[in-house]
Coordinates of C-alpha atoms and ligand atoms in Angstrom, one line a residue:
M332 CA 81.2 110.4 92.0
K333 CA 82.9 113.7 91.4
N334 CA 85.9 115.4 92.9
W335 CA 85.5 118.3 95.3
A336 CA 85.6 121.0 92.6
G337 CA 83.1 119.0 90.5
N338 CA 85.2 119.4 87.3
L339 CA 85.6 115.7 86.8
E340 CA 83.6 112.5 87.3
Y341 CA 85.6 109.4 88.3
R342 CA 85.3 106.4 86.1
S343 CA 85.7 103.7 88.6
N344 CA 83.2 100.8 88.5
S345 CA 82.8 100.4 92.3
L346 CA 83.8 101.9 95.6
L347 CA 84.8 99.6 98.4
S348 CA 85.3 100.6 102.1
P349 CA 87.3 97.8 103.7
R350 CA 86.8 97.4 107.5
S351 CA 90.3 96.0 108.1
T352 CA 93.8 96.1 106.7
E353 CA 93.5 92.4 105.8
E354 CA 90.3 93.1 103.8
L355 CA 92.2 95.9 102.0
Q356 CA 95.1 93.5 101.2
E357 CA 92.6 91.0 99.7
I358 CA 91.0 93.7 97.5
V359 CA 94.4 94.9 96.3
S360 CA 95.9 91.5 95.6
S361 CA 92.9 90.3 93.5
A362 CA 92.2 93.6 91.7
I363 CA 93.3 94.4 88.1
A364 CA 93.1 98.1 88.7
V365 CA 92.6 99.9 92.1
K366 CA 93.1 103.3 93.6
A367 CA 92.6 104.9 97.0
L368 CA 90.4 108.0 97.2
G369 CA 91.3 110.6 99.8
S370 CA 89.1 113.6 100.3
R371 CA 88.9 114.2 96.5
H372 CA 90.3 117.7 96.6
C373 CA 92.6 117.2 93.6
F374 CA 91.7 119.1 90.4
N375 CA 93.0 116.5 87.9
T376 CA 92.5 112.8 87.3
I377 CA 95.4 111.7 89.6
A378 CA 92.9 109.7 91.8
D379 CA 90.9 108.2 88.9
T380 CA 90.8 104.5 87.9
H381 CA 88.9 102.3 85.4
G382 CA 88.9 99.7 88.2
I383 CA 88.0 99.8 91.9
H384 CA 88.1 102.8 94.2
V385 CA 88.8 102.1 97.8
S386 CA 87.9 104.5 100.6
L387 CA 89.8 103.8 103.8
E388 CA 87.4 105.7 106.1
N389 CA 86.7 102.6 108.1
L390 CA 90.3 101.9 109.0
G391 CA 91.5 102.9 112.5
A392 CA 90.0 106.3 113.3
V393 CA 91.8 107.3 116.6
P394 CA 95.3 108.7 116.2
E395 CA 97.9 107.1 118.5
I396 CA 100.3 109.6 120.0
D397 CA 103.7 108.5 121.2
T398 CA 104.8 111.1 123.6
V399 CA 108.3 109.7 124.0
Q400 CA 109.2 109.6 120.2
R401 CA 107.0 112.7 119.6
T402 CA 105.1 111.0 116.8
V403 CA 101.5 110.3 115.9
R404 CA 100.2 107.3 114.0
V405 CA 97.1 108.1 112.0
A406 CA 94.9 106.4 109.4
G407 CA 95.8 107.8 106.0
S408 CA 92.2 108.7 105.3
L409 CA 92.1 111.1 108.4
N410 CA 91.7 114.8 107.6
Y411 CA 94.1 117.3 109.1
G412 CA 91.2 119.1 110.9
T413 CA 90.2 116.1 112.9
L414 CA 93.9 115.1 113.5
G415 CA 94.7 118.7 114.6
A416 CA 91.8 118.8 117.2
H417 CA 93.0 115.4 118.6
L418 CA 96.7 116.6 118.8
E419 CA 95.7 119.9 120.4
K420 CA 93.6 118.1 123.1
H421 CA 96.7 116.3 124.1
G422 CA 99.0 119.3 123.9
F423 CA 100.7 118.6 120.6
A424 CA 100.9 120.2 117.2
L425 CA 102.1 119.7 113.6
P426 CA 104.6 122.2 112.3
N427 CA 102.4 123.4 109.4
L428 CA 99.1 122.9 107.6
A429 CA 97.8 123.7 104.1
S430 CA 95.3 126.5 103.4
L431 CA 92.5 124.1 104.3
P432 CA 92.1 121.4 107.0
H433 CA 89.7 119.3 105.0
I434 CA 92.2 117.2 103.1
S435 CA 93.3 113.6 104.0
V436 CA 96.8 113.0 105.3
A437 CA 97.6 110.3 102.7
G438 CA 96.1 112.3 99.8
A439 CA 98.0 115.4 100.8
I440 CA 101.4 113.8 101.2
Q441 CA 101.1 111.8 98.1
T442 CA 100.9 115.1 96.1
G443 CA 103.4 117.1 97.9
T444 CA 100.8 119.4 99.5
H445 CA 102.2 122.4 101.4
G446 CA 101.4 125.5 103.4
S447 CA 103.7 128.5 103.5
G448 CA 106.9 129.5 105.5
I449 CA 110.5 130.0 104.6
A450 CA 111.6 127.3 107.0
N451 CA 108.5 125.1 106.6
G452 CA 108.7 122.0 104.3
S453 CA 105.7 120.5 102.7
L454 CA 103.3 118.4 104.8
A455 CA 105.2 115.3 103.7
T456 CA 108.3 116.4 105.6
A457 CA 106.5 115.6 108.9
V458 CA 106.3 111.9 107.8
T459 CA 108.5 109.5 109.8
A460 CA 106.9 106.3 108.5
I461 CA 104.3 105.0 106.1
E462 CA 102.5 101.8 106.0
L463 CA 101.3 100.7 102.5
V464 CA 99.8 97.8 100.8
R465 CA 101.7 97.0 97.6
A466 CA 100.2 95.6 94.5
S467 CA 100.9 92.1 95.7
G468 CA 98.7 92.7 98.7
A469 CA 101.8 92.7 101.0
L470 CA 101.8 95.3 103.8
V471 CA 105.1 97.1 104.3
R472 CA 106.2 99.8 106.8
L473 CA 108.8 102.3 105.4
T474 CA 110.9 104.7 107.4
A475 CA 113.9 106.9 106.6
D476 CA 116.0 103.8 107.3
D477 CA 114.6 102.3 104.1
G478 CA 116.4 105.0 102.1
D479 CA 115.3 105.2 98.5
D480 CA 112.0 103.3 99.1
F481 CA 111.0 105.9 101.7
R482 CA 112.2 108.8 99.5
A483 CA 110.1 107.5 96.6
A484 CA 107.0 106.5 98.5
V485 CA 106.1 109.5 100.7
V486 CA 105.3 111.8 97.8
G487 CA 104.4 108.8 95.7
L488 CA 101.4 110.0 93.5
G489 CA 99.5 107.0 94.6
A490 CA 101.8 104.9 92.3
L491 CA 103.5 102.7 94.8
G492 CA 100.7 101.4 97.0
I493 CA 97.7 102.2 99.2
I494 CA 98.7 103.8 102.5
T495 CA 96.9 102.5 105.4
H496 CA 98.7 104.5 108.2
V497 CA 101.1 107.4 108.4
E498 CA 103.4 108.4 111.3
L499 CA 104.0 112.1 111.6
A500 CA 106.5 114.1 113.8
I501 CA 104.7 116.3 116.3
E502 CA 105.8 119.1 118.6
P503 CA 104.4 120.7 121.7
S504 CA 101.3 122.8 120.9
F505 CA 101.9 126.5 120.0
Q506 CA 99.9 129.5 119.3
I507 CA 99.7 131.6 116.2
R508 CA 98.6 135.1 115.5
Q509 CA 97.4 136.0 112.0
Q510 CA 97.3 139.6 110.6
V511 CA 96.3 140.6 107.1
F512 CA 98.1 143.6 105.5
Q513 CA 96.8 145.5 102.5
D514 CA 98.4 147.1 99.5
L515 CA 102.0 145.8 99.5
P516 CA 103.9 147.6 96.8
W517 CA 105.0 145.3 94.0
S518 CA 108.3 147.1 93.9
R519 CA 109.2 145.9 97.3
V520 CA 108.4 142.3 96.4
L521 CA 110.3 142.4 93.1
D522 CA 113.3 144.0 94.9
D523 CA 113.5 141.6 97.8
Y524 CA 111.0 138.9 98.0
D525 CA 113.0 136.9 100.5
A526 CA 112.8 139.8 103.1
I527 CA 109.1 139.7 102.9
A528 CA 108.7 135.9 102.8
A529 CA 111.0 135.5 105.8
D530 CA 109.2 138.2 107.9
G531 CA 106.8 135.7 109.6
Y532 CA 106.3 132.0 110.4
S533 CA 104.1 131.8 107.3
V534 CA 103.6 134.5 104.7
S535 CA 101.2 134.4 101.8
L536 CA 100.7 137.2 99.2
F537 CA 97.3 137.4 97.3
T538 CA 97.2 139.1 94.0
D539 CA 95.9 139.0 90.4
Y540 CA 99.2 140.4 89.1
S541 CA 97.7 143.7 88.0
G542 CA 98.3 147.2 89.4
S543 CA 101.3 148.4 91.4
N544 CA 100.2 146.9 94.8
I545 CA 99.5 143.4 96.1
P546 CA 96.0 143.7 97.7
Q547 CA 96.6 141.3 100.7
V548 CA 99.5 139.7 102.7
W549 CA 98.5 137.1 105.2
R550 CA 101.2 136.9 107.9
K551 CA 101.2 134.2 110.6
V552 CA 103.6 134.6 113.5
R553 CA 104.3 132.3 116.4
H554 CA 102.9 134.0 119.4
E555 CA 105.8 133.1 121.7
Q556 CA 108.4 134.4 119.2
S557 CA 106.9 137.7 118.2
P558 CA 105.9 140.9 120.0
L559 CA 102.2 141.2 120.5
A560 CA 101.7 144.6 118.9
T561 CA 100.7 144.6 115.2
P562 CA 103.3 146.5 113.2
E563 CA 102.0 149.7 111.7
D564 CA 103.7 148.9 108.4
F565 CA 104.7 145.6 106.7
H566 CA 107.2 146.4 104.0
G567 CA 105.0 149.3 102.9
A568 CA 101.6 147.5 103.5
R569 CA 99.1 148.6 106.2
P570 CA 97.3 146.4 108.7
A571 CA 93.7 145.5 107.8
T572 CA 91.2 146.7 110.4
V573 CA 88.5 144.1 109.6
P574 CA 88.8 140.4 108.8
L575 CA 89.2 139.7 105.1
H576 CA 88.7 136.8 102.7
P577 CA 91.5 136.4 100.1
L578 CA 89.0 136.5 97.3
P579 CA 87.7 140.0 96.7
G580 CA 84.1 140.7 97.8
M581 CA 83.7 137.4 99.7
S582 CA 82.7 137.4 103.4
A583 CA 85.5 136.5 105.8
E584 CA 83.1 134.2 107.7
N585 CA 84.7 131.0 106.4
C586 CA 88.2 132.2 107.1
T587 CA 90.3 131.6 110.2
P588 CA 90.5 134.5 112.9
Q589 CA 92.7 137.4 111.9
L590 CA 93.5 140.8 113.6
N591 CA 96.5 139.5 115.4
V592 CA 94.4 137.6 118.0
P593 CA 96.4 134.6 119.4
G594 CA 94.9 131.1 118.9
A595 CA 95.8 127.5 118.7
W596 CA 98.0 126.5 115.7
L597 CA 95.2 124.5 114.0
D598 CA 92.8 127.5 114.1
R599 CA 95.3 129.9 112.5
L600 CA 97.7 128.0 110.2
P601 CA 94.9 127.2 107.6
H602 CA 93.2 130.1 105.9
F603 CA 89.9 128.3 106.0
Q604 CA 87.9 126.8 108.8
L605 CA 87.0 123.1 108.7
Q606 CA 83.2 123.6 109.2
F607 CA 82.9 125.8 106.1
T608 CA 83.6 125.5 102.4
P609 CA 87.1 126.5 101.8
S610 CA 88.1 129.2 99.2
N611 CA 85.3 129.9 96.7
G612 CA 84.0 126.3 96.3
N613 CA 83.4 126.7 92.6
E614 CA 86.9 127.0 91.1
L615 CA 89.9 125.4 89.6
Q616 CA 93.5 125.6 90.7
S617 CA 97.0 125.3 89.3
E618 CA 100.4 125.9 91.0
Y619 CA 104.0 126.1 90.0
L620 CA 106.9 125.8 92.4
L621 CA 110.4 127.1 91.5
P622 CA 113.7 127.9 93.3
R623 CA 113.1 131.0 95.5
E624 CA 116.1 132.8 94.0
H625 CA 114.1 133.2 90.8
A626 CA 111.0 134.6 92.6
G627 CA 111.4 138.2 91.3
A628 CA 111.9 137.1 87.7
A629 CA 109.1 134.5 87.7
L630 CA 106.7 137.0 89.2
G631 CA 107.7 139.5 86.6
E632 CA 106.7 136.9 83.9
L633 CA 103.2 136.4 85.5
R634 CA 102.8 140.2 85.7
E635 CA 103.5 140.4 82.0
L636 CA 100.8 137.8 81.5
S637 CA 98.2 139.5 83.7
G638 CA 96.2 140.7 80.7
L639 CA 95.9 137.0 79.6
I640 CA 95.4 135.3 82.9
G641 CA 93.7 138.1 84.9
P642 CA 90.2 137.6 83.4
L643 CA 90.3 133.9 84.3
L644 CA 91.7 134.3 87.8
F645 CA 89.8 134.6 91.1
I646 CA 93.1 135.2 92.9
S647 CA 96.7 134.0 93.0
E648 CA 98.6 133.1 96.2
I649 CA 102.4 133.4 96.5
R650 CA 104.0 131.2 99.2
T651 CA 107.3 129.6 100.1
V652 CA 108.1 125.9 100.8
A653 CA 111.5 124.7 102.2
A654 CA 113.5 122.0 100.4
D655 CA 113.1 118.3 101.1
D656 CA 114.4 115.0 100.0
F657 CA 111.5 113.2 98.5
W658 CA 112.1 112.1 94.8
L659 CA 109.0 113.5 93.3
S660 CA 108.4 116.4 95.7
P661 CA 108.2 119.7 93.9
S662 CA 110.5 121.0 96.5
Y663 CA 113.0 118.2 96.0
H664 CA 116.4 119.9 96.9
H665 CA 115.0 123.5 96.3
D666 CA 113.9 126.1 98.7
N667 CA 110.9 127.2 96.6
V668 CA 108.5 129.9 95.9
A669 CA 105.0 128.5 95.0
L670 CA 102.8 130.4 92.6
H671 CA 99.3 129.2 93.2
L672 CA 96.5 130.2 90.7
T673 CA 92.8 129.9 91.8
W674 CA 90.9 129.9 88.5
K675 CA 87.3 130.7 87.7
P676 CA 85.5 127.4 86.7
L677 CA 86.4 127.9 83.0
Q678 CA 88.4 124.7 82.4
E679 CA 88.8 125.0 78.6
Q680 CA 90.0 128.5 78.7
V681 CA 92.2 127.8 81.7
E682 CA 93.8 124.8 79.9
S683 CA 94.5 127.0 76.9
V684 CA 96.6 129.4 79.0
L685 CA 98.6 126.7 81.0
P686 CA 101.1 126.0 78.2
V687 CA 101.8 129.7 77.9
I688 CA 102.4 130.0 81.7
E689 CA 104.6 126.8 81.7
E690 CA 106.7 128.1 78.8
R691 CA 107.2 131.4 80.6
L692 CA 108.2 129.7 83.9
S693 CA 110.2 126.9 82.3
P694 CA 113.6 128.7 82.3
Y695 CA 113.3 128.9 86.2
G696 CA 112.8 125.1 86.6
A697 CA 109.1 125.4 87.6
R698 CA 107.6 122.1 88.8
P699 CA 103.7 121.8 88.8
H700 CA 101.7 120.8 91.9
W701 CA 100.8 117.2 91.2
G702 CA 97.2 117.6 92.4
K703 CA 96.3 120.6 90.4
L704 CA 95.8 121.4 86.7
F705 CA 98.9 121.5 84.5
A706 CA 99.8 120.8 80.9
S707 CA 103.2 119.1 81.1
N708 CA 103.7 115.4 80.4
A709 CA 106.5 112.9 81.3
A710 CA 108.8 114.2 78.7
D711 CA 108.6 117.7 80.1
L712 CA 108.8 116.7 83.7
A713 CA 111.6 114.2 83.5
G714 CA 114.4 116.8 83.3
L715 CA 113.0 118.6 86.4
Y716 CA 113.4 115.6 88.8
P717 CA 116.9 114.0 89.1
H718 CA 115.3 110.8 90.3
F719 CA 112.4 110.6 87.8
G720 CA 113.7 107.5 86.1
D721 CA 114.5 105.9 89.5
F722 CA 110.9 106.6 90.6
R723 CA 109.5 105.0 87.5
A724 CA 111.6 101.9 88.2
M725 CA 110.4 101.9 91.8
A726 CA 106.8 102.1 90.7
E727 CA 107.3 99.2 88.4
H728 CA 109.0 97.2 91.2
Y729 CA 106.1 98.0 93.7
D730 CA 103.4 97.5 91.0
P731 CA 104.6 95.3 88.2
T732 CA 101.3 94.9 86.5
G733 CA 100.3 98.5 86.8
K734 CA 97.2 98.1 88.9
F735 CA 97.8 101.6 90.5
R736 CA 98.4 103.2 87.2
N737 CA 95.8 105.4 85.5
D738 CA 95.6 107.8 82.5
Y739 CA 97.2 110.5 84.7
L740 CA 100.2 108.5 85.6
N741 CA 100.7 107.2 82.1
K742 CA 100.8 110.8 81.0
V743 CA 103.0 112.4 83.6
L744 CA 105.3 109.4 84.5
F745 CA 105.3 106.9 81.7
N746 CA 104.2 109.0 78.6
H747 CA 101.9 106.3 77.1
Ligands
FAD1529 C1 90.1 124.6 98.2 C2 91.4 123.9 98.1 C3 92.5 124.4 98.7 C4 93.7 123.8 98.6 N1 94.8 124.3 99.2 C5 96.0 123.7 99.1 C6 97.1 124.2 99.7 O1 97.1 125.2 100.6 N2 98.4 123.7 99.5 C7 98.5 122.6 98.6 O2 99.6 122.2 98.4 N3 97.4 122.1 98.0 C8 96.2 122.6 98.2 N4 95.1 122.1 97.6 C9 95.3 120.8 96.8 C10 95.1 119.6 97.7 O3 95.7 119.8 99.0 C11 95.8 118.4 97.1 O4 95.3 118.2 95.9 C12 95.7 117.1 98.0 O5 96.3 116.1 97.3 C13 94.3 116.7 98.3 O6 94.2 115.6 99.1 P1 93.0 114.6 99.0 O7 93.0 113.8 100.2 O8 91.8 115.2 98.6 O9 93.5 113.7 97.8 P2 92.7 113.0 96.6 O10 92.3 114.0 95.6 O11 91.5 112.2 97.1 O12 93.8 112.0 96.0 C14 95.0 112.5 95.7 C15 96.0 111.4 95.3 O13 96.4 110.7 96.5 C16 96.1 109.3 96.4 N5 95.7 108.8 97.7 C17 94.7 109.2 98.5 N6 94.6 108.5 99.6 C18 95.6 107.5 99.4 C19 96.0 106.4 100.2 N7 95.4 106.2 101.4 N8 97.1 105.7 99.8 C20 97.7 106.0 98.6 N9 97.3 107.0 97.8 C21 96.2 107.8 98.2 C22 95.0 109.2 95.3 O14 94.9 108.0 94.7 C23 95.4 110.3 94.4 O15 96.4 109.8 93.6 C24 93.9 122.6 97.7 C25 92.7 122.1 97.2 C26 91.5 122.6 97.3 C27 90.3 122.0 96.8

């Protein structure tokens, strides 16, 4: 069994699909090593185990909407595309989505997955409760009232337990319009990135760091909050007249509708449509998140590295993520800029440039995306997260024998 990108084969010795929470509790309590698999979209070994893999696809498929509390309770294995369609049918929405709707809710929140938008937190910020099976087999439900346990568990890297269900805050459905702009001058971005990032509900810049212009800006606005006419000019960029794919030369067929046409939130917030392969399909990814006030300086560093990284890159996406309160969230207490790199499938070469990028971005406090390729280990990461040691202690408390641990967690958390 491989991950979505096909760059790694999992080493588990079996895959079990429990049909009830009780069956899952049995499996977990008697296992020596066990991990949940989501939709397998991570690029590193975070989801791997030498023991048993569990898929939760048979646990509770229909989301339960609470119209009074404005929450939805979903199985952790549900993907955002299916959840979005259900919410939309009932007149509700999530505040934001990642670039693709294919990923599972539990897998996404565990790694701090995010979309873009200066006021939009990561997908984990919609979580109001999680239900997880601890190493002992006990089922617990955690909410913000549980304080530290909740703040540790929501972006929990799969280290605290196996999530059966998640409750998410919802809001009334809304419409989004999406417009791509071309050739945004780098000078405008380096002078005042905030002005550009804040000019829309969700703004993404796509570049390979070469040249004097950024080839594409994807701007998503809330239909009810913004005049219908497409601006002639977006900070020096011009509106595209045909739909575009963020990767040069690829057909826009698998992308969500553009050209400023209003549509439901779930059909515009992701860049890619559920029924198609997202992005390129044959690629690797890395991403670094750092405080937005350093955006200009950090982007300058990557521009200086464009000769080194350009030949390995398909494209890079620059986004924003609002601060949150989850201990291991890359946006913990920082309003961030996120520098995402979509690499060609050349893992050895990519891994050789990651330490160079990390050294350049280190002065700005860059934290890597937990689900993508990065070089840092626990010693490098500990200083970036004020509650790193507390999280480790919490993981040991929830999982004293280390059955949810794997080589990845040993490297990035425990340094074994
Ligand atoms: C084409 C593409 C585009 C992407 N775009 C974005 C983007 O826009 N923004 C972004 O931030 N990221 C993005 N990513 C990265 C991706 O969203 C994350 O890696 C996310 O974690 C994938 O979720 P998953 O369900 O596939 O998790 P998996 O890879 O299956 O698992 C991830 C981790 O979650 C754990 N896990 C899964 N299910 C459970 C559960 N039920 N209980 C406990 N732990 C669980 C696993 O054990 C593992 O530790 C993209 C990835 C791809 C391939």
